[in-house]
XYZ file of C-alpha atoms in Angstrom:
566
model
C 26.179 13.797 -12.780
C 25.525 12.375 -9.858
C 27.808 10.706 -7.117
C 26.738 6.810 -7.675
C 26.365 7.353 -11.776
C 30.254 9.173 -11.466
C 31.531 5.917 -9.240
C 29.782 3.674 -11.725
C 31.122 5.354 -14.745
C 34.848 4.869 -12.890
C 34.093 1.062 -12.440
C 33.116 0.904 -15.936
C 36.797 2.009 -17.301
C 38.111 0.269 -14.960
C 36.838 -3.491 -15.908
C 35.524 -2.796 -19.164
C 32.477 -3.065 -17.974
C 29.301 -4.007 -20.640
C 25.708 -1.842 -20.186
C 24.016 -4.425 -18.940
C 27.085 -5.364 -16.206
C 27.128 -1.677 -14.906
C 22.999 -2.132 -14.414
C 23.364 -5.033 -12.759
C 26.492 -3.615 -10.355
C 24.213 -0.671 -9.766
C 21.026 -2.990 -8.619
C 22.865 -4.954 -6.555
C 24.920 -2.627 -4.703
C 22.755 0.904 -4.658
C 19.331 0.202 -5.040
C 19.631 -3.832 -3.073
C 22.889 -2.590 -0.642
C 24.587 -5.828 -1.333
C 28.393 -6.250 0.052
C 30.908 -4.573 -2.323
C 32.109 -7.791 -2.895
C 29.017 -9.919 -3.029
C 27.958 -6.731 -6.075
C 30.928 -7.773 -7.688
C 30.522 -11.558 -7.560
C 27.221 -11.333 -9.665
C 29.062 -9.596 -12.528
C 31.699 -12.225 -12.324
C 34.483 -9.573 -10.937
C 36.263 -10.732 -8.006
C 39.637 -9.000 -8.534
C 38.718 -6.809 -5.225
C 42.002 -5.091 -4.440
C 41.247 -3.256 -7.877
C 37.992 -2.322 -6.833
C 39.052 -0.755 -4.049
C 41.768 0.757 -5.982
C 39.376 2.604 -7.502
C 37.491 3.485 -4.669
C 40.499 5.151 -3.262
C 41.187 6.946 -6.290
C 37.294 8.107 -6.750
C 37.464 9.407 -2.877
C 40.648 10.086 -1.855
C 40.629 7.391 0.740
C 43.407 5.556 1.382
C 44.002 1.310 0.932
C 45.664 -1.022 3.930
C 47.551 -3.134 3.274
C 48.153 -6.696 5.640
C 50.866 -5.338 7.507
C 49.640 -1.380 8.011
C 46.645 -3.241 10.409
C 47.960 -2.099 14.400
C 49.921 -5.195 16.512
C 47.240 -3.911 19.520
C 43.826 -3.565 19.571
C 41.997 0.046 20.457
C 39.976 -0.256 23.525
C 35.561 -0.280 22.103
C 33.920 -0.325 25.269
C 30.363 -1.340 24.330
C 30.524 -1.573 21.025
C 29.542 -4.981 19.655
C 32.415 -7.373 18.069
C 29.847 -8.802 15.823
C 28.955 -5.700 14.560
C 32.323 -5.037 13.431
C 32.651 -8.251 11.619
C 29.916 -8.763 10.036
C 30.475 -5.339 8.669
C 33.935 -5.283 7.907
C 34.952 -2.231 10.028
C 37.308 -1.816 12.368
C 38.657 1.249 14.820
C 42.111 1.086 14.431
C 43.553 4.389 15.835
C 42.213 6.568 18.242
C 44.112 10.264 19.479
C 43.772 13.920 19.384
C 39.629 13.865 18.998
C 40.259 11.863 16.049
C 39.423 8.010 15.342
C 40.875 6.427 12.249
C 38.481 3.750 10.677
C 39.212 1.371 8.668
C 36.135 0.266 6.075
C 35.413 -2.458 2.989
C 32.304 -0.123 1.970
C 32.860 3.353 2.457
C 28.919 3.807 0.642
C 26.878 2.192 3.571
C 25.875 4.929 5.403
C 23.744 3.348 8.164
C 27.304 1.499 9.067
C 28.733 5.066 9.154
C 25.692 6.582 10.878
C 26.106 3.866 13.597
C 29.755 4.561 14.123
C 29.272 8.643 14.201
C 27.221 7.604 17.122
C 29.570 5.965 18.981
C 32.788 8.335 18.385
C 29.737 11.492 18.665
C 32.681 14.365 19.520
C 35.136 12.839 17.421
C 36.169 13.217 13.923
C 35.482 10.220 11.567
C 38.620 9.725 9.557
C 38.162 6.498 6.873
C 40.541 4.216 4.939
C 40.062 1.346 3.124
C 40.421 -2.499 3.210
C 39.635 -5.823 1.865
C 37.048 -7.614 3.364
C 38.578 -10.400 4.549
C 41.882 -8.837 5.895
C 39.305 -6.678 7.979
C 37.691 -9.348 9.362
C 41.282 -11.758 10.256
C 42.723 -8.304 11.795
C 39.320 -8.911 13.928
C 39.872 -12.006 15.093
C 43.488 -11.704 15.839
C 43.176 -8.432 17.544
C 39.915 -8.923 19.542
C 39.801 -12.962 19.512
C 37.495 -15.605 17.804
C 34.055 -14.652 20.117
C 32.769 -12.298 17.130
C 33.238 -15.293 14.822
C 31.317 -17.459 16.604
C 28.352 -15.537 17.881
C 28.272 -14.423 14.094
C 27.224 -17.957 12.980
C 25.137 -18.493 15.954
C 22.848 -15.924 14.712
C 23.014 -17.119 11.156
C 22.165 -20.561 12.239
C 19.188 -19.004 14.173
C 20.174 -18.551 17.613
C 19.473 -15.169 19.257
C 17.875 -14.448 15.807
C 17.296 -10.511 15.475
C 13.903 -9.249 15.076
C 12.940 -8.109 11.833
C 16.477 -9.223 10.526
C 17.969 -5.579 11.821
C 21.755 -5.523 11.226
C 21.944 -3.826 14.730
C 20.363 -5.727 17.274
C 23.211 -6.170 19.200
C 24.751 -2.454 18.909
C 22.293 -0.667 20.460
C 21.434 -2.898 23.499
C 19.991 -0.205 25.865
C 17.477 1.339 23.570
C 16.343 -2.270 21.911
C 16.403 -3.756 25.552
C 13.804 -0.987 26.468
C 11.784 -0.700 23.453
C 11.106 -4.743 23.843
C 9.809 -4.811 27.346
C 6.852 -6.521 27.447
C 4.994 -2.996 28.545
C 5.982 -0.983 25.766
C 5.418 -4.359 23.066
C 1.911 -4.696 24.770
C 1.065 -0.746 24.529
C 1.976 -0.431 21.172
C 0.765 -3.487 19.759
C -3.044 -2.224 21.331
C -2.496 1.172 20.009
C -2.457 -0.208 16.325
C -5.159 -2.664 17.065
C -7.728 0.130 18.619
C -6.758 1.906 15.598
C -7.982 -1.155 13.342
C -11.158 -1.554 15.057
C -11.716 2.059 14.434
C -11.650 1.572 10.776
C -8.293 4.453 10.957
C -6.048 5.232 8.169
C -3.222 6.566 10.059
C -1.697 6.896 13.543
C -0.013 9.922 14.558
C 2.924 9.583 17.386
C 3.493 13.394 18.070
C 6.262 14.771 20.310
C 5.451 18.063 22.634
C 7.202 19.414 25.318
C 5.364 18.471 28.138
C 3.307 15.560 26.679
C 3.315 12.869 24.034
C 0.253 12.886 22.330
C -0.884 9.218 19.867
C -4.247 10.050 17.503
C -6.053 8.629 14.923
C -7.626 9.506 11.394
C -11.164 8.014 11.324
C -12.661 9.445 7.677
C -10.520 11.837 6.967
C -10.669 13.494 10.779
C -8.216 13.386 13.399
C -9.399 12.241 16.788
C -7.429 11.128 20.214
C -6.104 7.664 20.463
C -4.349 7.434 24.108
C -1.751 10.262 25.768
C 1.217 7.779 27.245
C 3.309 9.595 29.712
C 5.839 11.485 28.299
C 8.681 9.256 29.616
C 7.620 6.218 27.507
C 8.077 8.554 23.978
C 11.229 7.062 24.385
C 10.894 3.621 24.001
C 7.687 3.837 22.071
C 9.648 5.376 18.978
C 12.112 3.120 19.318
C 10.109 0.321 19.626
C 7.907 1.473 16.084
C 11.467 1.900 14.709
C 13.094 -1.450 15.169
C 9.523 -3.049 13.630
C 10.250 -1.130 10.633
C 13.557 -2.479 10.319
C 14.610 1.704 10.796
C 18.211 2.631 12.211
C 17.078 3.575 15.973
C 20.375 5.302 16.156
C 19.775 8.270 13.578
C 17.539 10.518 15.111
C 18.421 13.770 12.961
C 16.821 12.815 9.355
C 13.609 11.350 8.407
C 13.317 7.998 7.896
C 10.703 5.792 5.997
C 9.825 2.072 6.388
C 7.285 -0.897 6.663
C 5.832 -2.974 8.684
C 3.129 -6.587 8.044
C 1.555 -7.745 10.802
C -1.061 -9.936 11.449
C -3.749 -9.305 14.045
C -5.776 -12.949 14.148
C -7.026 -13.337 10.757
C -6.626 -9.986 9.883
C -3.430 -8.562 7.893
C -2.448 -5.250 7.558
C 0.544 -3.424 6.021
C 1.951 -0.233 7.308
C 4.032 2.610 6.051
C 6.045 4.187 8.452
C 7.417 7.726 8.372
C 9.728 8.968 10.961
C 11.028 13.394 11.168
C 12.758 14.933 13.967
C 10.960 17.756 15.664
C 12.098 19.997 18.275
C 10.759 18.081 21.150
C 11.689 14.410 19.482
C 10.873 12.164 16.790
C 6.980 12.173 14.974
C 6.036 9.196 13.572
C 3.280 8.869 11.473
C 1.910 4.784 10.800
C -0.056 4.630 7.102
C -2.559 1.443 7.625
C -3.200 -0.343 4.773
C -5.643 -3.487 5.762
C -5.873 -5.343 2.790
C -8.941 -6.863 3.640
C -10.644 -3.413 3.674
C -10.119 -2.189 -0.103
C -12.477 -3.152 -2.682
C -11.601 -0.783 -5.962
C -14.950 -0.955 -7.407
C -16.310 1.840 -9.463
C -19.810 1.324 -8.279
C -19.161 1.475 -4.727
C -17.284 5.122 -5.015
C -20.316 7.383 -4.649
C -20.701 7.637 -8.712
C -24.045 8.733 -9.883
C -25.235 6.386 -12.205
C -25.232 8.925 -15.244
C -21.613 9.504 -14.443
C -20.908 6.461 -13.770
C -21.829 4.608 -17.231
C -20.149 7.276 -18.704
C -16.749 6.993 -17.291
C -17.043 3.121 -17.619
C -17.977 3.654 -21.281
C -15.187 5.919 -21.610
C -12.078 3.729 -20.518
C -12.991 0.854 -22.791
C -10.832 3.889 -25.428
C -8.181 2.402 -26.984
C -5.969 5.852 -26.026
C -6.085 8.629 -24.976
C -5.853 10.459 -21.000
C -8.028 10.555 -17.893
C -7.144 12.595 -15.129
C -8.103 12.502 -11.649
C -7.547 15.994 -9.674
C -8.006 17.071 -6.043
C -5.632 16.993 -2.703
C -4.350 14.626 -0.962
C -6.218 11.998 0.640
C -9.687 12.814 -1.334
C -9.622 9.263 -2.874
C -8.227 9.767 -6.102
C -5.783 6.648 -6.342
C -8.848 4.004 -5.426
C -10.987 5.833 -7.893
C -7.935 5.225 -10.678
C -7.631 1.766 -9.166
C -11.196 1.128 -9.691
C -10.551 1.830 -13.388
C -7.812 -0.149 -13.622
C -9.433 -3.572 -11.958
C -12.372 -2.856 -14.187
C -9.643 -3.097 -17.018
C -7.742 -5.699 -15.688
C -8.182 -8.812 -17.726
C -5.946 -11.077 -20.114
C -5.737 -9.608 -23.110
C -4.244 -6.216 -21.137
C -1.084 -4.910 -20.697
C -1.219 -2.512 -17.648
C 1.995 -0.815 -15.906
C 1.750 1.543 -13.183
C 4.296 4.413 -12.110
C 3.327 5.169 -7.952
C 4.972 6.979 -5.402
C 4.511 4.920 -3.374
C 2.946 1.389 -4.317
C 0.529 1.247 -1.464
C -1.375 -2.013 -2.218
C -0.571 -4.610 -4.957
C -2.921 -6.095 -7.679
C -2.493 -9.480 -10.029
C -1.827 -8.914 -12.776
C -0.820 -5.526 -13.184
C 3.111 -4.762 -13.081
C 3.806 -1.932 -10.724
C 6.629 0.268 -9.989
C 7.892 1.876 -7.416
C 9.644 5.567 -8.297
C 12.667 6.275 -6.505
C 13.778 9.449 -6.571
C 17.059 8.692 -4.558
C 18.594 6.986 -7.319
C 16.860 8.842 -10.609
C 14.224 6.620 -10.867
C 12.335 9.236 -11.389
C 7.759 9.117 -13.141
C 9.576 10.696 -16.306
C 12.844 8.612 -16.220
C 10.692 5.256 -15.428
C 7.911 6.209 -18.352
C 10.928 6.433 -20.906
C 11.461 3.377 -20.347
C 7.630 1.687 -19.827
C 6.901 3.061 -23.063
C 8.945 0.275 -25.024
C 7.275 -2.645 -22.209
C 4.260 -2.496 -25.398
C 1.544 -1.412 -22.598
C -2.248 -1.220 -23.481
C -2.583 0.882 -19.933
C -0.366 3.193 -18.115
C -1.171 4.667 -14.742
C 0.915 7.628 -13.560
C 1.154 8.163 -9.877
C 0.976 11.685 -10.429
C 1.862 14.451 -12.727
C 4.342 16.769 -11.171
C 6.875 18.382 -13.986
C 6.670 19.184 -18.029
C 8.937 16.001 -18.704
C 6.028 13.826 -17.189
C 3.396 15.745 -18.845
C 5.353 15.352 -21.827
C 5.500 11.414 -22.163
C 2.129 10.947 -20.649
C 0.402 13.278 -23.554
C 2.839 11.498 -26.135
C 1.440 8.690 -25.176
C -1.855 8.954 -25.194
C -1.734 10.238 -28.522
C -0.017 7.361 -29.649
C -2.256 4.440 -28.661
C -2.095 4.301 -24.839
C -5.013 4.689 -22.299
C -3.321 7.156 -19.691
C -4.418 7.289 -16.071
C -2.983 10.222 -14.204
C -3.440 12.879 -11.289
C -3.120 16.518 -10.558
C -3.083 18.157 -7.253
C -6.364 21.076 -8.308
C -8.952 21.964 -6.865
C -11.534 21.489 -9.901
C -11.898 19.981 -12.950
C -11.738 22.992 -15.458
C -8.680 23.978 -13.149
C -6.632 20.491 -14.507
C -6.501 22.733 -17.936
C -4.925 26.275 -16.417
C -2.569 23.506 -14.863
C -1.112 21.555 -17.398
C -0.703 24.648 -19.459
C 1.115 26.237 -16.508
C 3.328 23.499 -16.705
C 3.912 24.308 -20.581
C 1.832 22.082 -22.365
C 0.669 23.318 -25.666
C -3.315 23.627 -26.188
C -4.048 21.620 -29.040
C -1.877 18.670 -27.174
C -4.285 18.811 -24.004
C -7.367 19.007 -26.267
C -6.141 15.913 -28.330
C -5.275 13.924 -26.207
C -7.363 14.877 -23.009
C -10.716 12.302 -22.787
C -12.491 13.509 -19.417
C -11.143 15.035 -15.879
C -12.806 14.346 -12.902
C -12.120 16.223 -9.415
C -13.581 14.846 -6.363
C -13.602 14.928 -2.348
C -14.743 12.167 0.197
C -17.037 13.082 2.664
C -17.950 11.199 5.625
C -21.273 9.275 5.632
C -23.755 9.379 8.244
C -24.116 6.086 10.138
C -26.977 4.257 9.059
C -28.296 2.986 12.554
C -28.434 6.194 13.898
C -28.846 9.221 12.003
C -31.737 11.701 12.220
C -34.503 13.262 10.314
C -35.352 16.665 10.480
C -36.559 19.437 8.423
C -34.684 21.662 6.546
C -33.888 25.316 8.500
C -34.530 28.199 6.331
C -30.450 28.738 6.249
C -30.022 25.206 5.027
C -32.744 25.356 2.427
C -31.604 28.543 0.661
C -27.769 27.318 0.394
C -29.218 24.042 -1.156
C -31.471 26.119 -3.298
C -28.370 28.480 -4.687
C -27.049 25.514 -6.069
C -29.845 22.932 -7.165
C -33.530 24.940 -7.922
C -36.607 24.656 -7.687
C -36.497 22.348 -4.318
C -40.005 21.972 -2.110
C -40.047 24.449 0.680
C -40.395 21.522 3.013
C -37.210 19.517 2.450
C -36.066 16.704 5.200
C -32.552 16.241 5.410
C -30.211 13.924 8.113
C -27.868 15.046 10.926
C -25.502 12.650 13.052
C -25.999 11.694 16.006
C -23.644 8.753 17.771
C -24.297 5.266 18.765
C -21.593 2.641 19.578
C -21.330 1.044 16.132
C -19.806 4.402 14.678
C -18.389 5.051 17.536
C -20.579 7.669 18.695
C -19.213 9.839 15.880
C -22.672 9.608 13.741
C -20.235 8.835 10.421
C -19.595 5.762 9.783
C -17.381 5.106 6.380
C -16.974 7.755 3.514
C -18.354 8.290 -0.072
C -16.605 10.315 -2.880
C -18.450 12.924 -4.749
C -17.471 13.699 -8.112
C -17.456 16.647 -10.863
C -17.139 15.062 -14.219
C -15.776 17.949 -17.060
C -16.396 16.096 -20.747
C -13.884 16.908 -23.047
C -16.595 17.181 -26.232
C -15.707 19.606 -28.983
C -17.365 22.325 -27.803
C -14.499 21.913 -24.586
C -12.017 20.967 -27.228
C -12.778 24.134 -29.522
C -12.106 26.284 -25.915
C -9.050 24.392 -24.763
C -7.375 25.165 -28.466
C -8.226 28.960 -27.732
C -6.183 29.342 -24.960
C -9.738 30.226 -22.650
C -9.050 29.661 -19.214
C -10.579 27.078 -16.176
C -13.346 30.140 -15.298
C -14.402 30.427 -19.532
C -14.204 26.892 -19.801
C -16.385 25.919 -16.802
C -19.876 27.516 -18.612
C -19.181 25.956 -21.802
C -19.281 22.786 -20.198
C -22.049 23.152 -17.610
C -24.228 23.448 -21.433
C -22.988 19.603 -22.004
C -24.095 18.268 -18.111
C -21.152 19.689 -16.550
C -21.591 20.257 -12.437
C -19.266 21.405 -10.181
C -18.578 19.481 -6.678
C -21.114 21.258 -4.482
C -24.113 20.003 -7.002
C -22.974 16.504 -6.564
C -22.948 16.972 -2.654
C -25.417 18.701 -1.960
C -27.737 16.094 -3.767
C -26.290 13.314 -1.246
C -27.462 15.733 1.332
C -31.115 15.432 0.394
C -30.722 11.761 -0.467
C -30.007 12.187 3.709
C -26.177 10.547 2.848
C -24.603 13.212 4.406
C -24.595 16.671 6.097
C -24.530 19.878 4.821
C -21.724 20.583 6.757
C -19.368 17.685 5.862
C -19.768 18.661 2.291
C -18.939 22.137 2.904
C -15.777 20.868 5.246
C -14.473 19.236 2.384
C -15.001 21.886 -0.558
C -13.564 24.452 2.005
C -16.031 26.952 1.224
C -17.637 28.811 4.885
């Protein structure tokens, strides 16, 4: 049993809580992060002393009474009294390499991490105390300045950036991060990346340099190389903007930033990881106005598009999209959802993460840290009476079982798998532990896809295909004319001198018809299923990619790059 579940069980026994109250407490305390007393007030439990006794017994932490607080203050150089009062924490004894701290909420890990940073070389020993008793002791020991500063902060004077709770406590880092040159530099880097149509910005620390790169149309380009001495300030600035704990440099963190540049709004997903030379930060730029979920614009050919549009009108069954990370699977599924999204259908998605919000669709973000996994969420969602379920990814047998059961019981299920091609999805599901007959009964189709860069229409250059190019194309698409005109990238100011602008998908569509269904039931592997499907119109990714080369949409080298062939 997880620590949170065990603690909730202890509270249930102590206060004879109903299931609804336990769920409400879990959401308020563990998910929303409300202070301990506030979380219990939501379920009408106000006996703070009993609450603390449960915590004391559960964690083996002593509970202090009013008379146990010290008569003299502990000298705390550089520690903000506002911070102590706001979070109801008070160091009460420092000796022999140990610091004893009374807290009201022993599970507030960001606060405990920050205290650990102040007393880096000392062992932290915790005691429990009532919130108002701790604050009264702070006022008595350190005067009322902390209370006045806290009230001033609440009134809006000296409000902290992005509502961060640690503004006053890391002044030395924050001051550096909020200096005008650093603020301007970070804003310029993000703005330049947006102008380049970048999907990501990478801030990468190395031994003697600090590199900033951005990913445009799936390929990384250098954006800037600030001085190494600016690394700490830039990293702190980004973490401040994302409401992350800038004192925590040892563990990965995730956050979000919402910015507006002129009329352009952008949501940014922030990920930090510690490296041997400092923290590496990646910003995923999610510009809402640049998103267009339309199946017709994905690059699918007319026959496959018509087949998919007809297929998604089925009342039940499962459609899988396969490919590596960053191959556009989610965009394809969102295009399907946009077509299906109407008042007569209830659509629910379970995603990790939810990158874009779509009106009219119920979207759920998985949270593994509180055991809200794909499988656990799906168990509840089938009781929500959905017509369409989107599962962000099938990762394990439990999720696959629920997905297939839903597809067999009147739901249209959309999901993704990480396989190299469409027939490989059959083998992958079988490896997970799904029975062949269940796959055959539930699967409607499997799509595999990649994204290729599209040649810039303003500067692409036609040329007569070389013999090596013709031979390679003719292997997949026979009977090509010997005189074949292809296009190559050149580069201009409109495409950033790359020769490419934007991306399109290349697809292979495995239609699960009777012959393919029989092969699945017979236990045939991907290598045996592909020739059977070929007779029904299945063509591999290379076939669609080479057709785009012949049409002058992309280059042969680009198709080979994304299909991992030499």
